[in-house]
Short mmCIF file of N, CA and C in Angstrom, two decimals:
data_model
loop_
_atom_site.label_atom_id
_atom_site.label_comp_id
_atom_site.label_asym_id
_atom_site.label_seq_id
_atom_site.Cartn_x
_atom_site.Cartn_y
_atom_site.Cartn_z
N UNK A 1 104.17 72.16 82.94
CA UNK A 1 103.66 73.04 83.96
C UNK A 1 103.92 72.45 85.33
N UNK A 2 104.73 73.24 86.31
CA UNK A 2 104.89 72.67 87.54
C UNK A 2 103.83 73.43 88.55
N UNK A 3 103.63 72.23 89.02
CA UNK A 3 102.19 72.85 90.14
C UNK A 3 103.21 72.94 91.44
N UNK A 4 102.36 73.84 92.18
CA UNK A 4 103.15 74.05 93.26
C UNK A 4 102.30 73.44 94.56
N UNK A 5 102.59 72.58 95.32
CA UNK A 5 102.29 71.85 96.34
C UNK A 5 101.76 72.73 97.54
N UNK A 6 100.48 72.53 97.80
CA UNK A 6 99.93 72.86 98.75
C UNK A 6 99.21 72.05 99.35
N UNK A 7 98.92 72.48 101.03
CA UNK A 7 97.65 71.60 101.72
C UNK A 7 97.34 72.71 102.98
N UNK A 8 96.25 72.48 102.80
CA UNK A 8 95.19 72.76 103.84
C UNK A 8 96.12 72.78 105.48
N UNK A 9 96.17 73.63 106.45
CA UNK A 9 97.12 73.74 107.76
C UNK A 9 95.88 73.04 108.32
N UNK A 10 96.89 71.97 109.20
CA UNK A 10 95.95 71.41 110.36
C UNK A 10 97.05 71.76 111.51
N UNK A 11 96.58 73.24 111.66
CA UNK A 11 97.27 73.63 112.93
C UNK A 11 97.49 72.39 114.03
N UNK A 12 99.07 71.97 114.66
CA UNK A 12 99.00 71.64 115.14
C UNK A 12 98.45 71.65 116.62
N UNK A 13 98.63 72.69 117.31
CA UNK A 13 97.43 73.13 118.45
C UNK A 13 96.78 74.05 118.29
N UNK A 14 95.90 74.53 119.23
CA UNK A 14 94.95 75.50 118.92
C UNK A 14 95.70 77.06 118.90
N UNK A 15 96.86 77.19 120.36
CA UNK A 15 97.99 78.16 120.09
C UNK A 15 97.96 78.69 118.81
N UNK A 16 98.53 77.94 118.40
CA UNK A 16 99.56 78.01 116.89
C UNK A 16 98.75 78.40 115.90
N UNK A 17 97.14 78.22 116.00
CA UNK A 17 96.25 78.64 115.64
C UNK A 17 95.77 80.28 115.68
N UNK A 18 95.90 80.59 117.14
CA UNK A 18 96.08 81.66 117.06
C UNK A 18 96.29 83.01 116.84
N UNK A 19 98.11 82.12 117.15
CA UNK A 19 98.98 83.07 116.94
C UNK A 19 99.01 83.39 115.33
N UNK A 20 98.65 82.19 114.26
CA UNK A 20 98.48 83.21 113.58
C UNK A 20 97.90 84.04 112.62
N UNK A 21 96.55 83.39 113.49
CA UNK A 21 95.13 84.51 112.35
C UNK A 21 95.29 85.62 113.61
N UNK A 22 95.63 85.59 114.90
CA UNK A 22 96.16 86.98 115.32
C UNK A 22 97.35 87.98 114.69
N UNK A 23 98.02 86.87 114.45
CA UNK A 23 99.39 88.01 113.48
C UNK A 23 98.40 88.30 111.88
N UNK A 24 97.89 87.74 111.14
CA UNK A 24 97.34 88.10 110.54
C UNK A 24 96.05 89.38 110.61
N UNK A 25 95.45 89.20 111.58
CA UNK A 25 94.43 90.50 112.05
C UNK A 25 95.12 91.96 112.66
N UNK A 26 96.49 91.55 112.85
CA UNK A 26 96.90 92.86 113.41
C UNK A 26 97.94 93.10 112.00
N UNK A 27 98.52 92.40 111.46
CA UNK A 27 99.34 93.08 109.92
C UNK A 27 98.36 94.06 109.09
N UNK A 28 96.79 93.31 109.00
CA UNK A 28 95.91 93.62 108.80
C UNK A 28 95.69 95.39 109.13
N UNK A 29 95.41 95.63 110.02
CA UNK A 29 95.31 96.65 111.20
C UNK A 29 96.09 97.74 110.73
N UNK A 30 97.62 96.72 110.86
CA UNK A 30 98.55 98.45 110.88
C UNK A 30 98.85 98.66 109.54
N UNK A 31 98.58 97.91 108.50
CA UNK A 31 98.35 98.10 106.77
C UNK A 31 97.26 99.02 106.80
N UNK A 32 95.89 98.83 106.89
CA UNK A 32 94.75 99.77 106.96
C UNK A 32 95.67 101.23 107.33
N UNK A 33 95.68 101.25 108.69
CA UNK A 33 95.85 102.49 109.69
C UNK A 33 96.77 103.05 108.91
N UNK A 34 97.78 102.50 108.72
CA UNK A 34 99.10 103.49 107.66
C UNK A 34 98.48 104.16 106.31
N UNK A 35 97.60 102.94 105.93
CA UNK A 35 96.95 103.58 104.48
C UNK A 35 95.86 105.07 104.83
N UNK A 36 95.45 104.75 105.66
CA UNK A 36 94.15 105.59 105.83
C UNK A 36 94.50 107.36 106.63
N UNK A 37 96.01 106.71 107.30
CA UNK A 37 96.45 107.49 107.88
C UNK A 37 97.54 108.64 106.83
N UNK A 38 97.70 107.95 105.79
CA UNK A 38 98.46 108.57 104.92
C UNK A 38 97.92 109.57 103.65
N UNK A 39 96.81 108.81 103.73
CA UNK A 39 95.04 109.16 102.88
C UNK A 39 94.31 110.32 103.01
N UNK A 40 94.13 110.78 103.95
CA UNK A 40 93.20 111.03 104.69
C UNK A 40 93.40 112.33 105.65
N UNK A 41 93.13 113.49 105.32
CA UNK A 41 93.70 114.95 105.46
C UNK A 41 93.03 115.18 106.99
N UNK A 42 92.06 114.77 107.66
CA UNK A 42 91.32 115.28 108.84
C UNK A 42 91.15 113.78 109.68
N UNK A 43 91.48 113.73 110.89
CA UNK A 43 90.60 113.05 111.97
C UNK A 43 89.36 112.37 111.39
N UNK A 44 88.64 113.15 111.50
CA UNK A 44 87.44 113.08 111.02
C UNK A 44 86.85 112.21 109.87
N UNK A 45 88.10 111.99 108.67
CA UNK A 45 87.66 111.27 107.38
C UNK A 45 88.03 110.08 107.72
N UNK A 46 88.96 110.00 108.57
CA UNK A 46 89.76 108.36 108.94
C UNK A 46 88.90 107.26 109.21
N UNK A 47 88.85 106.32 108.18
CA UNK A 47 88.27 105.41 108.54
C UNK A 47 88.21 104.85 110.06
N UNK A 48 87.46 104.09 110.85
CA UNK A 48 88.02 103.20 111.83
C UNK A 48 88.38 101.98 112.01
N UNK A 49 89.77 101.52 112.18
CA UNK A 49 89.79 99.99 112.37
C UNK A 49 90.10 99.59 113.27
N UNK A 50 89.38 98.28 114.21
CA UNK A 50 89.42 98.14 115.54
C UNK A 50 89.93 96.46 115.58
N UNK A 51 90.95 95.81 116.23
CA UNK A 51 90.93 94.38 116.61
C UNK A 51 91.20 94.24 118.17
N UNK A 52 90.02 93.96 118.30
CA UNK A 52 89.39 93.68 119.89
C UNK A 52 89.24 91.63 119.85
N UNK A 53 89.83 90.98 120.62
CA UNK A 53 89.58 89.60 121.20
C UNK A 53 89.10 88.78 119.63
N UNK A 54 89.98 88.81 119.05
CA UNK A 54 89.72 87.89 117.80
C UNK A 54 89.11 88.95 116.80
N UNK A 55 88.88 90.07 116.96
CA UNK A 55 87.28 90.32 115.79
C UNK A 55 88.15 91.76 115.14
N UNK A 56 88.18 91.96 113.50
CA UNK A 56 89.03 93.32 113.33
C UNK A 56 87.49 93.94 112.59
N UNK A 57 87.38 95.07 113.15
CA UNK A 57 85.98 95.74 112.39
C UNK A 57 86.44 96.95 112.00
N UNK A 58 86.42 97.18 110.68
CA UNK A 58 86.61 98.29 109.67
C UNK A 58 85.17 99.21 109.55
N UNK A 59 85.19 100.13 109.95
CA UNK A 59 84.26 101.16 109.81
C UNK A 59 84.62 102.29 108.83
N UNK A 60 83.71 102.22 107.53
CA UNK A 60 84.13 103.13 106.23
C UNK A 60 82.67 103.99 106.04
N UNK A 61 82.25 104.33 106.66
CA UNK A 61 81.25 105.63 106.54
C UNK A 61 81.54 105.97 105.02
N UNK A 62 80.58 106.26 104.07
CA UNK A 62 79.03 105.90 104.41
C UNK A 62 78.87 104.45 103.85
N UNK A 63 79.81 103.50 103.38
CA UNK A 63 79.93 102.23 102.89
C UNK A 63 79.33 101.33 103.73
N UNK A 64 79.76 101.09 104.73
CA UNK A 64 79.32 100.13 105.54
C UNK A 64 80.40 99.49 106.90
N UNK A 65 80.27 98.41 107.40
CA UNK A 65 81.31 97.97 108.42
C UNK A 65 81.38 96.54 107.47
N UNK A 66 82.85 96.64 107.80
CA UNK A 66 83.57 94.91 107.18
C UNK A 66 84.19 94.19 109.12
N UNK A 67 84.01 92.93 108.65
CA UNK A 67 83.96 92.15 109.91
C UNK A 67 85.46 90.96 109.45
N UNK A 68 86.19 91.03 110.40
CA UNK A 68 86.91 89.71 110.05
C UNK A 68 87.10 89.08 111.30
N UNK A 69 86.51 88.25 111.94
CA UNK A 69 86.78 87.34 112.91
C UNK A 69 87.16 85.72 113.00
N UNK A 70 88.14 85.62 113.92
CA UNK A 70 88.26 84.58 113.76
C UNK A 70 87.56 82.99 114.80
N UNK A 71 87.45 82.23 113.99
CA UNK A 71 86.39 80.90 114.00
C UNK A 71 87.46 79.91 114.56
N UNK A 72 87.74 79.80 115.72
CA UNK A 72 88.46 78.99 116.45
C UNK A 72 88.20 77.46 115.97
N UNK A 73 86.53 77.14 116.06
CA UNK A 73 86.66 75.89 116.39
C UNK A 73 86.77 75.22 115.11
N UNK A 74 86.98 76.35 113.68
CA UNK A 74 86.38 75.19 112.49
C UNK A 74 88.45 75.82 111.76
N UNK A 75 88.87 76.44 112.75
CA UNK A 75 90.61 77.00 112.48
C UNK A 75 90.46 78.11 111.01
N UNK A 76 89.34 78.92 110.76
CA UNK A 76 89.33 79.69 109.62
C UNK A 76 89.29 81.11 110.18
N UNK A 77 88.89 82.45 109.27
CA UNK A 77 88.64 83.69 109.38
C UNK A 77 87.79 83.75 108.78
N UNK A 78 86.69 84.23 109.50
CA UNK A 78 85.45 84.43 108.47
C UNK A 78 85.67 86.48 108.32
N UNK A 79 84.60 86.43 107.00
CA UNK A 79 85.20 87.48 106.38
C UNK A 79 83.52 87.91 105.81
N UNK A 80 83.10 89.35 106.61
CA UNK A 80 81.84 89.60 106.11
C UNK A 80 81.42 91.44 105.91
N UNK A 81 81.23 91.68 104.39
CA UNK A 81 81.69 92.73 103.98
C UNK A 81 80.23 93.39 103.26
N UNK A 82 79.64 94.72 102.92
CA UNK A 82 78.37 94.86 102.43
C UNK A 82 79.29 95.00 101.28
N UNK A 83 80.01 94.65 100.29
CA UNK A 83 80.41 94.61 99.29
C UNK A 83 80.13 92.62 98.51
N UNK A 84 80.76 92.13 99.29
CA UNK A 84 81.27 90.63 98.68
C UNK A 84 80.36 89.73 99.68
N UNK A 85 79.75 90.75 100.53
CA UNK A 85 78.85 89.19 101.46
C UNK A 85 80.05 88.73 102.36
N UNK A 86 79.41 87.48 103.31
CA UNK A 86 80.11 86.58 103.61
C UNK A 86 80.96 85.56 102.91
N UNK A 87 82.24 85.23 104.07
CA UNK A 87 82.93 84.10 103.35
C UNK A 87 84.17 83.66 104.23
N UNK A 88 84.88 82.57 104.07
CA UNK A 88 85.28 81.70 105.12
C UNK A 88 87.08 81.85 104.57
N UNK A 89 87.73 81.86 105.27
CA UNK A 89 88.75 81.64 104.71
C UNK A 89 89.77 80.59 105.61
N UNK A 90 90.28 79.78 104.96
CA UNK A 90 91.15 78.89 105.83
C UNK A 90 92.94 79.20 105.32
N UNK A 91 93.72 78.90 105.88
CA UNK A 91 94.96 78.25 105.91
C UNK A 91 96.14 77.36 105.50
N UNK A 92 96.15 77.74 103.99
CA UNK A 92 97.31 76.96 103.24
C UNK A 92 98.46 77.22 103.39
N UNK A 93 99.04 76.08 103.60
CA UNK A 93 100.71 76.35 103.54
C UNK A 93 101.27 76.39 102.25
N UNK A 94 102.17 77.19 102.01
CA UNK A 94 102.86 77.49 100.92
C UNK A 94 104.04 76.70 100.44
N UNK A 95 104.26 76.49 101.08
CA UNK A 95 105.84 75.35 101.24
C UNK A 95 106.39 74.94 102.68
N UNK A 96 107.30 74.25 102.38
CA UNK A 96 107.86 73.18 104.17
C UNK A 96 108.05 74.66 105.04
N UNK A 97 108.34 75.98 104.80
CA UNK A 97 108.91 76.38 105.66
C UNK A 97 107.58 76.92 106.55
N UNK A 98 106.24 76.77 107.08
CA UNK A 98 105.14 77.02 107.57
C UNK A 98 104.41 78.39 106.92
N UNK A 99 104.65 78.94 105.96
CA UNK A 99 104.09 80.43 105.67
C UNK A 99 102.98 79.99 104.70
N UNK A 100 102.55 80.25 105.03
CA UNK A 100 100.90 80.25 104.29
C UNK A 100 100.34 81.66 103.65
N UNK A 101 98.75 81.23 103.43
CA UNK A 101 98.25 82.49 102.73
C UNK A 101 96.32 81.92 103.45
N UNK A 102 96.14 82.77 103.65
CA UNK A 102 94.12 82.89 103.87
C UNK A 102 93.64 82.68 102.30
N UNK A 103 92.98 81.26 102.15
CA UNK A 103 92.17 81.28 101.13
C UNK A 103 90.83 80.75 101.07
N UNK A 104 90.01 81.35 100.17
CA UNK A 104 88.65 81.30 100.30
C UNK A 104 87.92 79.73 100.51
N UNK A 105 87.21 79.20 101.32
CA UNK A 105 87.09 78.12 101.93
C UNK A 105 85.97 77.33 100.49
N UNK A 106 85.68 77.74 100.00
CA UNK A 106 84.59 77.57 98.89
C UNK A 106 85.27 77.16 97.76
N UNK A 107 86.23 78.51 97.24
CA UNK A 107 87.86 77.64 96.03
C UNK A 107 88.31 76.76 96.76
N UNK A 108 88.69 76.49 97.90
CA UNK A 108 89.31 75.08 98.20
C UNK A 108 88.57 73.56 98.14
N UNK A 109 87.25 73.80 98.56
CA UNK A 109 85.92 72.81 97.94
C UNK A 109 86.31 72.44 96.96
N UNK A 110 85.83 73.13 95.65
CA UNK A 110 85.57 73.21 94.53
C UNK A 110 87.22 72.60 94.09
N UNK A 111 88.05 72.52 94.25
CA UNK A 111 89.27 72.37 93.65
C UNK A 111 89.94 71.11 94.35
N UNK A 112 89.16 70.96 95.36
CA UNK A 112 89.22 69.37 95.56
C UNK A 112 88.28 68.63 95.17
N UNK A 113 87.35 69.04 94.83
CA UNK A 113 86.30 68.34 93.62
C UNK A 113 86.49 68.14 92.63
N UNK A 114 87.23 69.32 91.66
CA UNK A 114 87.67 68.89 90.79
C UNK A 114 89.01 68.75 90.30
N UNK A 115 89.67 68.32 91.40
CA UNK A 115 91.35 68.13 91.57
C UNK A 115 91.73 69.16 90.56
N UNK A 116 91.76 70.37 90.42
CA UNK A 116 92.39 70.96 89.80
C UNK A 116 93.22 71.67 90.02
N UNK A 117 94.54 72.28 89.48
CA UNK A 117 95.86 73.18 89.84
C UNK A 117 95.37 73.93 90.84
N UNK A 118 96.02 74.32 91.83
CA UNK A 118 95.90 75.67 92.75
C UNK A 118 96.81 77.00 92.58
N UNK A 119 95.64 78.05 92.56
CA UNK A 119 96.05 79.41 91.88
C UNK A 119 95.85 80.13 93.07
N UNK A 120 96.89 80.04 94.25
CA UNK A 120 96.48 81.13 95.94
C UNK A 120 96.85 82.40 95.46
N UNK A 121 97.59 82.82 94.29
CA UNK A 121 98.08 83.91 94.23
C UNK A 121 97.08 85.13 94.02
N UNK A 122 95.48 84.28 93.27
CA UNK A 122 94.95 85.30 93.00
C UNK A 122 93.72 86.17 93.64
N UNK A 123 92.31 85.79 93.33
CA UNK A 123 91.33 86.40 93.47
C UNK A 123 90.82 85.72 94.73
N UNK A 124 91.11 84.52 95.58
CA UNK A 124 90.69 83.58 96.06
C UNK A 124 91.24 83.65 97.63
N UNK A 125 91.80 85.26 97.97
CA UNK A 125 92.61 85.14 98.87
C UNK A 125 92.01 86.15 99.67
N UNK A 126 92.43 86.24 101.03
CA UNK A 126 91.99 87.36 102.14
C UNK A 126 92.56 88.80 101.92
N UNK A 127 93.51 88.89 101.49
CA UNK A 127 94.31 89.99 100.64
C UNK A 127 94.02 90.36 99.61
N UNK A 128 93.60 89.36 98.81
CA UNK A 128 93.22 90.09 97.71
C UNK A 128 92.01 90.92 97.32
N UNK A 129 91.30 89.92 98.57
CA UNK A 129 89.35 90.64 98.90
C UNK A 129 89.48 91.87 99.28
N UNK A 130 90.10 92.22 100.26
CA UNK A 130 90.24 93.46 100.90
C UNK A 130 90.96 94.53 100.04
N UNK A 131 92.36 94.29 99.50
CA UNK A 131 92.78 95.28 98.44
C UNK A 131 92.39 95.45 97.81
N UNK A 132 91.12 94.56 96.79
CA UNK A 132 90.31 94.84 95.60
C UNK A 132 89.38 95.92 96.44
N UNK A 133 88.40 95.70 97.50
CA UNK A 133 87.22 96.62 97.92
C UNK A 133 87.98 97.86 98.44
N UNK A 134 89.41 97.80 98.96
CA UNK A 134 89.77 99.29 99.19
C UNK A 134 89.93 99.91 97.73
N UNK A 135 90.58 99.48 96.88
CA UNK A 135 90.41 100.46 96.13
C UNK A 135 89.50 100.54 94.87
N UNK A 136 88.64 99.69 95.30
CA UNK A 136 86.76 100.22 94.67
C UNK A 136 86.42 101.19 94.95
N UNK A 137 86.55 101.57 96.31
CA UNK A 137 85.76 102.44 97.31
C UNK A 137 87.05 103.31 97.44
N UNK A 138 87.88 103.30 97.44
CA UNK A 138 88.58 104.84 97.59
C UNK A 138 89.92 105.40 96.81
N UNK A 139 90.56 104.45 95.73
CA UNK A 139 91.23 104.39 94.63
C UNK A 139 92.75 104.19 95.02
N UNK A 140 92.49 103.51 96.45
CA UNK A 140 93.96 103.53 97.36
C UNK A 140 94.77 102.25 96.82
N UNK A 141 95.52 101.92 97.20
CA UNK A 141 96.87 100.79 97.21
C UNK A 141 96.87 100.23 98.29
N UNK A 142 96.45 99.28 98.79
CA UNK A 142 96.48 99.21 100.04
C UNK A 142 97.51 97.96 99.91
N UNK A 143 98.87 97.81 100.45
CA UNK A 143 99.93 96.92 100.60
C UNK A 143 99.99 96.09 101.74
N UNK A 144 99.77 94.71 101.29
CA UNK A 144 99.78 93.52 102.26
C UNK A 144 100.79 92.43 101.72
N UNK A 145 101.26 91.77 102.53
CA UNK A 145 102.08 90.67 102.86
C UNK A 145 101.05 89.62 102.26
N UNK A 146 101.86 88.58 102.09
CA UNK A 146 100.74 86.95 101.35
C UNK A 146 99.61 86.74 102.35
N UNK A 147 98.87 87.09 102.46
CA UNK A 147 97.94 87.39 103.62
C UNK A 147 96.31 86.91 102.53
#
């Protein structure tokens, strides 16, 4: 079994930081908007999704509001949903070439505790939280990048 090498991003500046839980909150954004926009027969039924100064807020009437903002000083996305609760997500790199994936800050604990294989592909990811609760709640596909 070949494990595949990962570590934790220690963004080198705060920039770089940024730039890209901002590119991440807006892929975010125009994935939703296309889905909902493609979904969704009236104005009126369209969900709302907003990314204002770090913060993307999903408004799904009558469900609830999902929050994803990002946590500058600890370099994560926190992620807070009336489905899954709160939860933290940080920044693994995937390989030398810098592309990473958002994973749950709690599996990364736990799996350096108990040094065990790392599985980013699955349940443990910012993508995968969000595509699982969209289509709980509305039986959609919602298509994201390693996110």
């Amino acid at each position: 079994q070949q494990q595949q090498q990962q570590q934790n991003r220690s963004f080198h500046t705060e920039q770089e930081y940024h730039n890209t839980a901002d590119e991440t909150l807006e892929h975010i954004q125009d994935a939703l908007e296309e889905l909902f926009e493609d979904s969704f027969s009236t104005e009126t039924e369209i969900p709302e999704v907003n990314v204002a100064n770090g913060v993307l807020t999903l408004s799904l009437p009558p469900h609830g509001t999902w929050v994803l903002n990002k946590q500058t000083p600890n370099q994560q996305i926190w992620w807070s949903s009336p489905l899954s609760g709160p939860r933290r997500y940080e920044y693994v790199e995937l390989g030398d070439d810098g592309e990473g994936i958002w994973v749950y800050s709690r599996y990364i604990e736990n799996l350096e505790k108990e040094e065990e294989e790392w599985n980013v592909e699955g349940e443990y990811t910012l993508g995968y939280i969000l595509t699982k609760e969209i289509k709980e709640l509305y039986g959609l596909d919602l298509e994201l990048c390693r996110f």
